[in-house]
mmCIF file of C-alpha atoms and ligand atoms in Angstrom:
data_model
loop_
_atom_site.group_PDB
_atom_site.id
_atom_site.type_symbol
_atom_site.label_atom_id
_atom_site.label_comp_id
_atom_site.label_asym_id
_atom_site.label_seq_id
_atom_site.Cartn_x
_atom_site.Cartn_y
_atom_site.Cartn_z
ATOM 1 C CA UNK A 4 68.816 86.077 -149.717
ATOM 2 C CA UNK A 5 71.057 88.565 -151.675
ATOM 3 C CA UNK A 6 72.536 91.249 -149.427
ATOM 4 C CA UNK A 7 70.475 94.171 -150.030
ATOM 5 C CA UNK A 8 71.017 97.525 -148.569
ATOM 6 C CA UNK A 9 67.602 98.574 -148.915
ATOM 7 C CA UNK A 10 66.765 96.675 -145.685
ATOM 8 C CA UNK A 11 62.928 97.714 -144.780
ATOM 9 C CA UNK A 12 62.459 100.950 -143.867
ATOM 10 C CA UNK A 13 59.164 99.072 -142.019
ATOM 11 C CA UNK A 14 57.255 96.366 -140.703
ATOM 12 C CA UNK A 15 53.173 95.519 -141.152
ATOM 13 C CA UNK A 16 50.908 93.668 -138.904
ATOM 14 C CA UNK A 17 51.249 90.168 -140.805
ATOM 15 C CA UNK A 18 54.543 89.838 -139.949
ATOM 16 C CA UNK A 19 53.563 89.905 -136.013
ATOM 17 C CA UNK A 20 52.831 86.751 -134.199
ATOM 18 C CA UNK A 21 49.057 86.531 -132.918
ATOM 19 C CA UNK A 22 49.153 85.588 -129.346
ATOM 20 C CA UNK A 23 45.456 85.745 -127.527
ATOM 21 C CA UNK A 24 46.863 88.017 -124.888
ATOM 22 C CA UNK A 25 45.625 91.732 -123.977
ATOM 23 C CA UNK A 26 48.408 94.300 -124.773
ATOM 24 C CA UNK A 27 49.429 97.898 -124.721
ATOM 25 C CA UNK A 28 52.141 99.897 -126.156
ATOM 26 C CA UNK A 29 55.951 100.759 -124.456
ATOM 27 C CA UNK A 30 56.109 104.773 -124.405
ATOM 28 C CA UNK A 31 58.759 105.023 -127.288
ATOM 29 C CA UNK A 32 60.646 108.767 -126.574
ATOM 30 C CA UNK A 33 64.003 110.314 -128.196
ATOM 31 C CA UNK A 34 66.740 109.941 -126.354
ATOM 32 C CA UNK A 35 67.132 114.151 -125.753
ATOM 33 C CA UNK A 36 63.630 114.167 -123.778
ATOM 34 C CA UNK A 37 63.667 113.995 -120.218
ATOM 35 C CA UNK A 38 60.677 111.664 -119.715
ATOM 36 C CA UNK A 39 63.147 108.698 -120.917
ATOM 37 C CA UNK A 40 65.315 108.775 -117.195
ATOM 38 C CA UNK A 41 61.812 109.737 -115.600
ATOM 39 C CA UNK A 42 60.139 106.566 -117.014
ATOM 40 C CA UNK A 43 63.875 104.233 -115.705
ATOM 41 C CA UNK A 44 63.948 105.406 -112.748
ATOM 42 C CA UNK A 45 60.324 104.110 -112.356
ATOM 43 C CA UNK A 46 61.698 101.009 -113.147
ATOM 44 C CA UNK A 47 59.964 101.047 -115.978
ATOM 45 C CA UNK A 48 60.638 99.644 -120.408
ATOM 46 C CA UNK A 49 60.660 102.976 -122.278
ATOM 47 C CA UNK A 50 62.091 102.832 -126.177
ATOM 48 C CA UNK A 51 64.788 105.056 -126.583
ATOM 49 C CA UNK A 52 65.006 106.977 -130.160
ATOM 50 C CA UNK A 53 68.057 108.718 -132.394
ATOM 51 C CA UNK A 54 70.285 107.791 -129.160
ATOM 52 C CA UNK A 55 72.730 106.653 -132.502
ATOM 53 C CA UNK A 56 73.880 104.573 -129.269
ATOM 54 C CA UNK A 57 75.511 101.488 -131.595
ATOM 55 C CA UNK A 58 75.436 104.104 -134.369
ATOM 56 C CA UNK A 59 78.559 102.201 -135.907
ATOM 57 C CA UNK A 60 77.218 98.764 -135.717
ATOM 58 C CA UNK A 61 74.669 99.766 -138.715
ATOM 59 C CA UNK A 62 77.269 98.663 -140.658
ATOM 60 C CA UNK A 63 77.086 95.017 -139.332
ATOM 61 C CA UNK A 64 75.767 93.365 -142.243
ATOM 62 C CA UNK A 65 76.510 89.578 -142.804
ATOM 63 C CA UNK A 66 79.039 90.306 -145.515
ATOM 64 C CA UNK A 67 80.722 92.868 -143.254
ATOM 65 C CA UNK A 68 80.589 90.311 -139.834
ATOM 66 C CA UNK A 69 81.796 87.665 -141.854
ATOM 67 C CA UNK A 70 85.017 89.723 -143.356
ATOM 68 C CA UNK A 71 85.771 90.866 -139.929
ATOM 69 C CA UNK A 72 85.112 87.887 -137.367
ATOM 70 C CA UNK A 73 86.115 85.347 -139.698
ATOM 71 C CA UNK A 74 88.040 83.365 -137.203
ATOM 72 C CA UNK A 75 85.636 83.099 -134.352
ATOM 73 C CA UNK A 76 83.935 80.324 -133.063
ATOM 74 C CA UNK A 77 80.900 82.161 -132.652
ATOM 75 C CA UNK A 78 78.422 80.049 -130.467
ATOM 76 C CA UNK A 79 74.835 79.197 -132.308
ATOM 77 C CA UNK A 80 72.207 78.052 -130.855
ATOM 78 C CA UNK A 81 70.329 75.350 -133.951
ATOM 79 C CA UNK A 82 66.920 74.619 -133.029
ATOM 80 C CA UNK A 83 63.846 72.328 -134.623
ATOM 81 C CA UNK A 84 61.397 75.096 -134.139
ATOM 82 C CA UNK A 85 60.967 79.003 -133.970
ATOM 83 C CA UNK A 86 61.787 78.587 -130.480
ATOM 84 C CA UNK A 87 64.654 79.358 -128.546
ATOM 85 C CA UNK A 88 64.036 78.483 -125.039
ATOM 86 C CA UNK A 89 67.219 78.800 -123.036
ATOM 87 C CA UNK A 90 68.175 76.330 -120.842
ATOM 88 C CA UNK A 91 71.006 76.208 -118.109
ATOM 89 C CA UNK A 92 72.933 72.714 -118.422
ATOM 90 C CA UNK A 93 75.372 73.734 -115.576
ATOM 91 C CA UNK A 94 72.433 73.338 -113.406
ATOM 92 C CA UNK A 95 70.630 70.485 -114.219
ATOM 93 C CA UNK A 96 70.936 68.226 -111.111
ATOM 94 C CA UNK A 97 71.920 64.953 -112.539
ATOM 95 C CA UNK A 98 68.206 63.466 -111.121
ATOM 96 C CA UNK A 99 66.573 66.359 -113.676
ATOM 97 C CA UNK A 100 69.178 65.557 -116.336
ATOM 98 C CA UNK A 101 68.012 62.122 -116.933
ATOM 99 C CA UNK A 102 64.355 63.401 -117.728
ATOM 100 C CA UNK A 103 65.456 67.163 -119.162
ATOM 101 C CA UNK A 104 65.396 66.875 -123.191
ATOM 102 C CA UNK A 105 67.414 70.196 -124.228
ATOM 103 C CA UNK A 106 65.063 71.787 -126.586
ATOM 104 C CA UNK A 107 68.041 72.769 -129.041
ATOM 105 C CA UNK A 108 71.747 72.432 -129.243
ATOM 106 C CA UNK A 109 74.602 74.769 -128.887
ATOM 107 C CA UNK A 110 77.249 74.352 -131.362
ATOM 108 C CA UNK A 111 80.117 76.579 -132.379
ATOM 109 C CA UNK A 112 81.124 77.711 -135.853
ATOM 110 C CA UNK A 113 82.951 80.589 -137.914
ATOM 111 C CA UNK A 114 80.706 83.592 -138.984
ATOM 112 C CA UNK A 115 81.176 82.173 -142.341
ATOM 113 C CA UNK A 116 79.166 79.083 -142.094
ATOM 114 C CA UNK A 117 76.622 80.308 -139.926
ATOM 115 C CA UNK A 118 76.099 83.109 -143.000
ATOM 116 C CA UNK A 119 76.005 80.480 -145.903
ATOM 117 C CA UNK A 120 73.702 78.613 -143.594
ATOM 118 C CA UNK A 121 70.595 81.433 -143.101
ATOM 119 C CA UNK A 122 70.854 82.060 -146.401
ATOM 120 C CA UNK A 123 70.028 78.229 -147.142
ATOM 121 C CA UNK A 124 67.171 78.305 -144.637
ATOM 122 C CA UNK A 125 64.204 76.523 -145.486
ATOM 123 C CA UNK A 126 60.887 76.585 -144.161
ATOM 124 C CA UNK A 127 60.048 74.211 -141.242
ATOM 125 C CA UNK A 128 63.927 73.571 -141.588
ATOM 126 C CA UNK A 129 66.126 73.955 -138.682
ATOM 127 C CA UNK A 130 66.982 77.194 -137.070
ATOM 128 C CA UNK A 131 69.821 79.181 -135.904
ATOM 129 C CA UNK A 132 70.318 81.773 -133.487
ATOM 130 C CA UNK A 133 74.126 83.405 -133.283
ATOM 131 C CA UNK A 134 74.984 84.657 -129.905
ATOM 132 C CA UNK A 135 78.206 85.470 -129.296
ATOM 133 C CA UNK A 136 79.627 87.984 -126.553
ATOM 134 C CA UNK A 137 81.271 90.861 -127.516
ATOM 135 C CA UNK A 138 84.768 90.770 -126.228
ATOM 136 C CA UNK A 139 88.508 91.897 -127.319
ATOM 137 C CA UNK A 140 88.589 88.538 -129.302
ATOM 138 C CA UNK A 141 86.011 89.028 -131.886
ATOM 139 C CA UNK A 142 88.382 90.881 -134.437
ATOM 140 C CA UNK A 143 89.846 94.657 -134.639
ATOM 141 C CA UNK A 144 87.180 96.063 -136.807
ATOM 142 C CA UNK A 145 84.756 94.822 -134.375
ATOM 143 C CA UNK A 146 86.419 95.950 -131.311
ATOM 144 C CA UNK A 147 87.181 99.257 -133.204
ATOM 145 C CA UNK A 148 83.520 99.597 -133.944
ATOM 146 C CA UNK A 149 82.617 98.495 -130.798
ATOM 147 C CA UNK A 150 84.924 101.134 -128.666
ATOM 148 C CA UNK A 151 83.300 104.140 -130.693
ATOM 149 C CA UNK A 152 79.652 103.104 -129.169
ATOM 150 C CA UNK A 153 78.297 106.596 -127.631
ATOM 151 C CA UNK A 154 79.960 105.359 -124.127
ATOM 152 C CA UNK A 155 79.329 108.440 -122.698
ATOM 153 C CA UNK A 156 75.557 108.446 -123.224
ATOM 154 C CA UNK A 157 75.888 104.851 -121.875
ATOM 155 C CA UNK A 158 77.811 105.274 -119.041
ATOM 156 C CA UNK A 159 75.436 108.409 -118.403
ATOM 157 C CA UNK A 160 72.599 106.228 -118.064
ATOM 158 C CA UNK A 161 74.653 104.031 -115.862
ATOM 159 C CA UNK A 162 75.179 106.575 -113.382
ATOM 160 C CA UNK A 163 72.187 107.903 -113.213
ATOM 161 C CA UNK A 164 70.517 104.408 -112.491
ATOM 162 C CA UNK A 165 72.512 103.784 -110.244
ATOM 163 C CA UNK A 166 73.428 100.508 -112.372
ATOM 164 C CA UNK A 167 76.854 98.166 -110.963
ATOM 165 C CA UNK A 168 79.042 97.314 -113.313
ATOM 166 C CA UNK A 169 78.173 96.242 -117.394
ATOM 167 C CA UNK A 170 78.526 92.207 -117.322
ATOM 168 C CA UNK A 171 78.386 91.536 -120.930
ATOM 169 C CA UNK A 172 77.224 92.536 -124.052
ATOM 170 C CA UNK A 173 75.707 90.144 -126.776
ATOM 171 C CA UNK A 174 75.822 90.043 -130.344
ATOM 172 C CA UNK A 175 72.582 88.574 -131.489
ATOM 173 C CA UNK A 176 71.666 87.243 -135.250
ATOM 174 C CA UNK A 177 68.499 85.647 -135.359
ATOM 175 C CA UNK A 178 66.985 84.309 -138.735
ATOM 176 C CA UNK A 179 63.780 86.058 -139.626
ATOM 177 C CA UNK A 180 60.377 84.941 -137.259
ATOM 178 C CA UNK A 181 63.115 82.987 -134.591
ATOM 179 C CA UNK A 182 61.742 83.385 -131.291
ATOM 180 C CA UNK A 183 63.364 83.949 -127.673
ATOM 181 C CA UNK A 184 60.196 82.739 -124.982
ATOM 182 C CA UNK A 185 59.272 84.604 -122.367
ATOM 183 C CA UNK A 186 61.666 84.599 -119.550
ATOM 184 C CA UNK A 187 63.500 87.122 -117.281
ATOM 185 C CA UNK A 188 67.160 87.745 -116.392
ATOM 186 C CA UNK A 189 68.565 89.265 -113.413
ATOM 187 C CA UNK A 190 70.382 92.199 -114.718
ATOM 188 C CA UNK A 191 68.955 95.497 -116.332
ATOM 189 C CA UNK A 192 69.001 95.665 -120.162
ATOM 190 C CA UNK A 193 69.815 97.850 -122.974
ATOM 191 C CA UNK A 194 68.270 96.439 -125.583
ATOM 192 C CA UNK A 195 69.949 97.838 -128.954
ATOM 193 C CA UNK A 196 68.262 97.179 -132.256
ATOM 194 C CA UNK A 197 70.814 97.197 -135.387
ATOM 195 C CA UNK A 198 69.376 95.503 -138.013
ATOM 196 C CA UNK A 199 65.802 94.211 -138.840
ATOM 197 C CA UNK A 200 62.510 94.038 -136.616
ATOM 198 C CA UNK A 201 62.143 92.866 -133.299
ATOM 199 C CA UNK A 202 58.843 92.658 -131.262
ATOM 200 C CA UNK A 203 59.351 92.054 -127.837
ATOM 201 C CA UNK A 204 56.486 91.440 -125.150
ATOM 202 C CA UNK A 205 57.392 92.431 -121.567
ATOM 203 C CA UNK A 206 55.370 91.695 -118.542
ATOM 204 C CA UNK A 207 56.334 93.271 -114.628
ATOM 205 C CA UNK A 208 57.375 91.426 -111.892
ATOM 206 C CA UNK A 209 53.874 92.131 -110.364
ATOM 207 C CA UNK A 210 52.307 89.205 -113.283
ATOM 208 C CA UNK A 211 54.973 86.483 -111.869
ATOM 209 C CA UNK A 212 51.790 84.662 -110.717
ATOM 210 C CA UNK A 213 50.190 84.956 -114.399
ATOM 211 C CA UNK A 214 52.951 83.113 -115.888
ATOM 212 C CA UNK A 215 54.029 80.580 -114.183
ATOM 213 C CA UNK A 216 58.229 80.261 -114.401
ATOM 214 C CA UNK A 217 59.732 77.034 -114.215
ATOM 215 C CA UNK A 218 61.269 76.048 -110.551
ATOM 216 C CA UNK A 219 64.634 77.647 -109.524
ATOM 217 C CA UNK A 220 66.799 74.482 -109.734
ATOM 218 C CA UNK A 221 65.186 73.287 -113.478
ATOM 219 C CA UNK A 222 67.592 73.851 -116.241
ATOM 220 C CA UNK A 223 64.329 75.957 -117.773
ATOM 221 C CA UNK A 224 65.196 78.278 -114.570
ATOM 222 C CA UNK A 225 63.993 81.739 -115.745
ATOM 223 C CA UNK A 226 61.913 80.731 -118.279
ATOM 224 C CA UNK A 227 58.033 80.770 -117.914
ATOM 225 C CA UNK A 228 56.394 77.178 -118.320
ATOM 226 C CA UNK A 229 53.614 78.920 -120.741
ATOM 227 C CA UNK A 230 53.811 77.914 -124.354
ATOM 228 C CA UNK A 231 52.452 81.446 -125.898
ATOM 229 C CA UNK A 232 51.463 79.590 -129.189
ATOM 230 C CA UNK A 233 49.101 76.829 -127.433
ATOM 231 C CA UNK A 234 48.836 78.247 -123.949
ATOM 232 C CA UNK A 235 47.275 75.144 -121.523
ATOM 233 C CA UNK A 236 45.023 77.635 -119.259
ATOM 234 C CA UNK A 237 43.793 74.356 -117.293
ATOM 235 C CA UNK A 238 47.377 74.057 -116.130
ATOM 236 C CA UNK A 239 48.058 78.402 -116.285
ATOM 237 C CA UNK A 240 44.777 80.041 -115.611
ATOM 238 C CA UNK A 241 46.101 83.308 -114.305
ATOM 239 C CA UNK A 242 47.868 83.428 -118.074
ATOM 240 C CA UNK A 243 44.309 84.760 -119.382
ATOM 241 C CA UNK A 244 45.239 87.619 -117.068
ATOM 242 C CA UNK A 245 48.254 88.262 -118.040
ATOM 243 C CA UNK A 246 48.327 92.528 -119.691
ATOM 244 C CA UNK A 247 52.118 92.764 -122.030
ATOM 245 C CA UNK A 248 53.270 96.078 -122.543
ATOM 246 C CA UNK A 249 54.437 95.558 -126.511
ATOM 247 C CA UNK A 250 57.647 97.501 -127.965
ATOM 248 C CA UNK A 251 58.344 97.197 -131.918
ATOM 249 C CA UNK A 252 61.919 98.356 -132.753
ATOM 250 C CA UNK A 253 64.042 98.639 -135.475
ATOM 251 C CA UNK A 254 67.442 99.843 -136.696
ATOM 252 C CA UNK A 255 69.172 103.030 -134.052
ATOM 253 C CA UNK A 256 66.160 102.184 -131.378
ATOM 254 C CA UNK A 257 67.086 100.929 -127.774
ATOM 255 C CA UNK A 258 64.980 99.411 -125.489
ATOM 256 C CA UNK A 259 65.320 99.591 -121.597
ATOM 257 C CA UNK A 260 64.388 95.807 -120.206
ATOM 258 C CA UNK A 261 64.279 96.531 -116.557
ATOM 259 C CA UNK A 262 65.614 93.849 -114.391
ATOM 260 C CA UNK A 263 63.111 90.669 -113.409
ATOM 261 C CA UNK A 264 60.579 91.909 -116.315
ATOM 262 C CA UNK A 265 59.693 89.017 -117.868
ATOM 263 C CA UNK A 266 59.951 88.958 -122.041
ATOM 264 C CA UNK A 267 59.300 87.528 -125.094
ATOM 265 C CA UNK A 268 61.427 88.683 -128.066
ATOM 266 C CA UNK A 269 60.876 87.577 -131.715
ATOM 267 C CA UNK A 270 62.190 88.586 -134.844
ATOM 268 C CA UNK A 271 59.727 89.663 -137.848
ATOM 269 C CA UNK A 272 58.545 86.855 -139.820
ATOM 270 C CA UNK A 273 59.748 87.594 -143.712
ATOM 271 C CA UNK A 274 61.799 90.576 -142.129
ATOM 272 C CA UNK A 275 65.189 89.107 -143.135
ATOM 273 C CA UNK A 276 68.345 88.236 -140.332
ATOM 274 C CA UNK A 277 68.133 90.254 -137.406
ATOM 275 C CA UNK A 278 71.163 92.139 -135.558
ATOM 276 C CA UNK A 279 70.941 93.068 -131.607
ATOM 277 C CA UNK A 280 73.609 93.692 -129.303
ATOM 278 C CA UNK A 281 72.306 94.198 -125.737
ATOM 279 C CA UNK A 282 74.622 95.556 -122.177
ATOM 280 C CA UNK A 283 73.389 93.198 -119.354
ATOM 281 C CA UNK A 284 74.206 95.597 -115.940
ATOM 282 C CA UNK A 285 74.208 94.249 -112.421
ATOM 283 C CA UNK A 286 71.348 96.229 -110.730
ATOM 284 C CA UNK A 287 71.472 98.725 -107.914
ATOM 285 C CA UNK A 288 72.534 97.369 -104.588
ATOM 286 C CA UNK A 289 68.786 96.980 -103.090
ATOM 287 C CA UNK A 290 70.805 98.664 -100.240
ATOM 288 C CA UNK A 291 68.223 100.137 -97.312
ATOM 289 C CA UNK A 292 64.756 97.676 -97.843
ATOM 290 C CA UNK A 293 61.876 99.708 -97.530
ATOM 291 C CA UNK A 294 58.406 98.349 -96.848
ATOM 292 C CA UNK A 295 56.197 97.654 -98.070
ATOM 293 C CA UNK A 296 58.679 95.467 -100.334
ATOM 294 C CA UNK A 297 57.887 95.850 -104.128
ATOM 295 C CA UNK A 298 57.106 92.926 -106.852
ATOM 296 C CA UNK A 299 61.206 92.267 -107.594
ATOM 297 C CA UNK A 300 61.976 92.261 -104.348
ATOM 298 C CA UNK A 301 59.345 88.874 -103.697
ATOM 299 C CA UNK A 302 60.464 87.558 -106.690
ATOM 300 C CA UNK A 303 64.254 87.688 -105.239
ATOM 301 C CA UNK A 304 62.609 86.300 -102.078
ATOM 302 C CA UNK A 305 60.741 83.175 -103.692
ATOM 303 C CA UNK A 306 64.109 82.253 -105.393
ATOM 304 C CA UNK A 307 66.041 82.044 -102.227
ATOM 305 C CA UNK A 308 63.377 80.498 -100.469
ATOM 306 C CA UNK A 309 63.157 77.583 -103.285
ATOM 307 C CA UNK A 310 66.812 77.113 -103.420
ATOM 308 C CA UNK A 311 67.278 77.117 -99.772
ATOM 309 C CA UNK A 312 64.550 73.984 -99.625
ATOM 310 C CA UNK A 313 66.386 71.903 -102.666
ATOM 311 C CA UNK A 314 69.333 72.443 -100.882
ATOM 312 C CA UNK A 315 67.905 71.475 -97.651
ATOM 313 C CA UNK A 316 65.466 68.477 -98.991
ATOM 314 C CA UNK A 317 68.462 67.669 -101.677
ATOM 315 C CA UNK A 318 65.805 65.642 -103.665
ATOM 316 C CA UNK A 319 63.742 68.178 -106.251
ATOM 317 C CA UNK A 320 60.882 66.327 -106.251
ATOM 318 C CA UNK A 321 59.917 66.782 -102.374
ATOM 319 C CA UNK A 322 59.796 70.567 -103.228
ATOM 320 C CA UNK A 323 56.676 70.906 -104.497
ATOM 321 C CA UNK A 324 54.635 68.353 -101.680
ATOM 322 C CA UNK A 325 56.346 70.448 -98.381
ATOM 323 C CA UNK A 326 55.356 73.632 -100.477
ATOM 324 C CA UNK A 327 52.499 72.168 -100.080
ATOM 325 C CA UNK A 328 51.738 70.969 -97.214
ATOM 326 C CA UNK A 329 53.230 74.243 -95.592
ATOM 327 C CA UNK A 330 50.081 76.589 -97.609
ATOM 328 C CA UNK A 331 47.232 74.115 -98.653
ATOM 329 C CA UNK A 332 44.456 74.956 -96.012
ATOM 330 C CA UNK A 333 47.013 76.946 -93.422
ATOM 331 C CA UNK A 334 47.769 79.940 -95.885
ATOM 332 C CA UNK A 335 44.251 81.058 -97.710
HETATM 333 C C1 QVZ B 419 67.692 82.585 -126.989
HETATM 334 C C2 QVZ B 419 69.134 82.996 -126.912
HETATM 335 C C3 QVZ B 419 69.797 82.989 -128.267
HETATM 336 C C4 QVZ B 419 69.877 82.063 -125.966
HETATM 337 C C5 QVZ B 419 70.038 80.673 -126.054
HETATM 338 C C6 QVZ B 419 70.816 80.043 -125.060
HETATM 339 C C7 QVZ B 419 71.380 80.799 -124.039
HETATM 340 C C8 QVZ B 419 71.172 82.201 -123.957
HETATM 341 C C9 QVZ B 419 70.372 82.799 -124.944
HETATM 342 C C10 QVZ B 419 70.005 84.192 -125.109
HETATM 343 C C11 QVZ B 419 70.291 85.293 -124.302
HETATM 344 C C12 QVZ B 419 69.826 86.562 -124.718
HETATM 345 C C13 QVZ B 419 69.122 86.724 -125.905
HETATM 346 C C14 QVZ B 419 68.763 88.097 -126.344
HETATM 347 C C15 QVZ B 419 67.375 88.609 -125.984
HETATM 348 C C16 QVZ B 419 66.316 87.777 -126.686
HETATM 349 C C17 QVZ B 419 66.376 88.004 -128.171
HETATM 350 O O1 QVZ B 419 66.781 89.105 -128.601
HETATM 351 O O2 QVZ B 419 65.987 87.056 -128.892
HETATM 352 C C18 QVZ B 419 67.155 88.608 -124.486
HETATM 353 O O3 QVZ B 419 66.404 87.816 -123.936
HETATM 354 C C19 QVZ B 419 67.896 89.575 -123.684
HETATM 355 O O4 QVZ B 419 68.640 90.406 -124.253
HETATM 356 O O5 QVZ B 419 67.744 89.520 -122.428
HETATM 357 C C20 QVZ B 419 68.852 85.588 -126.683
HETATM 358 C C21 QVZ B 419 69.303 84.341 -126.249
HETATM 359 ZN ZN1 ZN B 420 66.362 88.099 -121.765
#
């Protein structure tokens, strides 16, 4: 598609996905109102407006990426489908690996391929997703661009959250409708939107039982096991229960993805490429527990317990049968 500035000033409803779940809306609040650190500190998403947070990433169209990190390997993520489900390789316990099929492959390539490649993208062709961290070696104009964020505001936030230190921060271009599943990380997330739509579906820790993530030690790790476009409710019953809070954003909006909320991000269908950069932040030291414990805190819990049992039972598959036997008629 030829370059063209006059990027859409908005989305409409057919260029949504329809999922058959029940949803409500993510307060959206400019970044001057108070409510926005009220609603964090809850622990809860909030979209953040006219922070001009990445303000001089709106320049970061394709023509301008690919004239100033022309000689990175950028990593891309090429997929059959509109689906980019991450998986963890590093993991996969060489038992697993013999079953696992990777649902895409990671290859590396300059910013200039990867552009003459989206623009060649056909439908029900193959798909690529460019993520590529944001560090000293992406190119001067970058870094230049990158070091004249609003680091103040961010840092702000930071404080105030009580946030450890910023791990990483992603450059993101997805082609138009790609999708990221529904998963959750472990680190809070500002979620900055630079170019194009993104819809993203988040979910609380409290709904970990509604959708069903795949074991600790699978290379899906994270990820839930429910495929939102066919959804098998014999297998995932509790998924009919499952309520998302939706957020739409676009260009200068940030989105606050609290730590162990599960998501599902996708970008518009026939919206165009999409740009994101997002600042992963270790959380707050849980420091003194108090009781009773909240919904992050038992999913931190679950994921020691099933890593301390593959560790102790070495073989994966006896997981699942001690699980088992420990709860089946003792524990309800
Ligand atoms: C799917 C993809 C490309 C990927 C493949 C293989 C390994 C890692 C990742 C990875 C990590 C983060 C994102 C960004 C975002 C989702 C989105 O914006 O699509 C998100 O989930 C977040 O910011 O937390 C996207 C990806
Ligand atoms: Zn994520």
């Amino acid at each position: 598609m030829e370059e063209s500035d006059d990027e859409r000033r908005t989305w409409d409803e057919n260029q949504i996905r329809k999922y058959d779940i029940k949803m409500k809306s993510v307060p959206k609040h400019s970044f001057v109102d108070p409510i926005v650190m009220e609603i964090m500190l809850e622990g809860r998403p909030v979209i953040i407006t006219d922070s001009k947070m990445v303000e001089p990433a709106a320049k970061w169209n394709l023509k301008y990426l690919a004239r100033h990190m022309g000689n990175t390997n950028c990593n891309v993520i090429v997929s059959k489908d509109h689906n980019f489900k991450y998986y963890d390789d590093k993991c996969v316990q060489k038992a697993v690996r013999a079953k696992f099929v990777p649902p895409h492959k990671k290859v590396t390539m300059k910013i200039g391929e990867f552009v003459d490649k989206i623009k060649e993208m056909s439908p029900g062709g193959e798909r690529l997703y460019l993520q590529q961290a944001l560090t000293h070696s992406v190119g001067t104009e970058i870094v230049k661009d990158f070091l004249q964020f609003k680091w103040d505001y961010i840092k702000g936030i930071q404080k105030e959250m009580g946030w450890g230190s910023l791990t990483s921060n992603l450059l993101l271009i997805g082609m138009e409708g790609n999708v990221t599943p529904c998963h959750y990380d472990e680190q809070e997330n500002l979620f900055a939107q630079v170019k194009g739509y993104k819809r993203i579906l988040l979910f609380p820790p409290e709904q970990f039982e509604c959708l069903y993530p795949h074991p600790v030690w699978h290379p899906h790790d994270r990820q839930s096991q429910v495929d939102f476009d066919d959804p098998d409710l014999t297998k995932f019953p509790k998924f009919a229960n499952a309520m998302a809070q939706e957020a739409i954003v676009g260009p200068g909006d940030v989105l606050f993805i609290p730590n162990y909320w599960f998501h599902h991000v996708e970008s518009l269908q026939n919206g165009g490429y999409t740009v994101s950069v997002n600042f992963w932040y270790k959380s707050k030291s849980t420091g003194a527990v108090a009781y009773p414990l909240n919904a992050t805190q038992k999913m931190a819990i679950m994921r020691n317990v099933e890593k301390m049992l593959v560790d102790a039972l070495r073989d994966p598959d006896e997981v699942g049968p001690l699980l088992r036997n420990l709860t089946l008629g003792r524990y309800h």
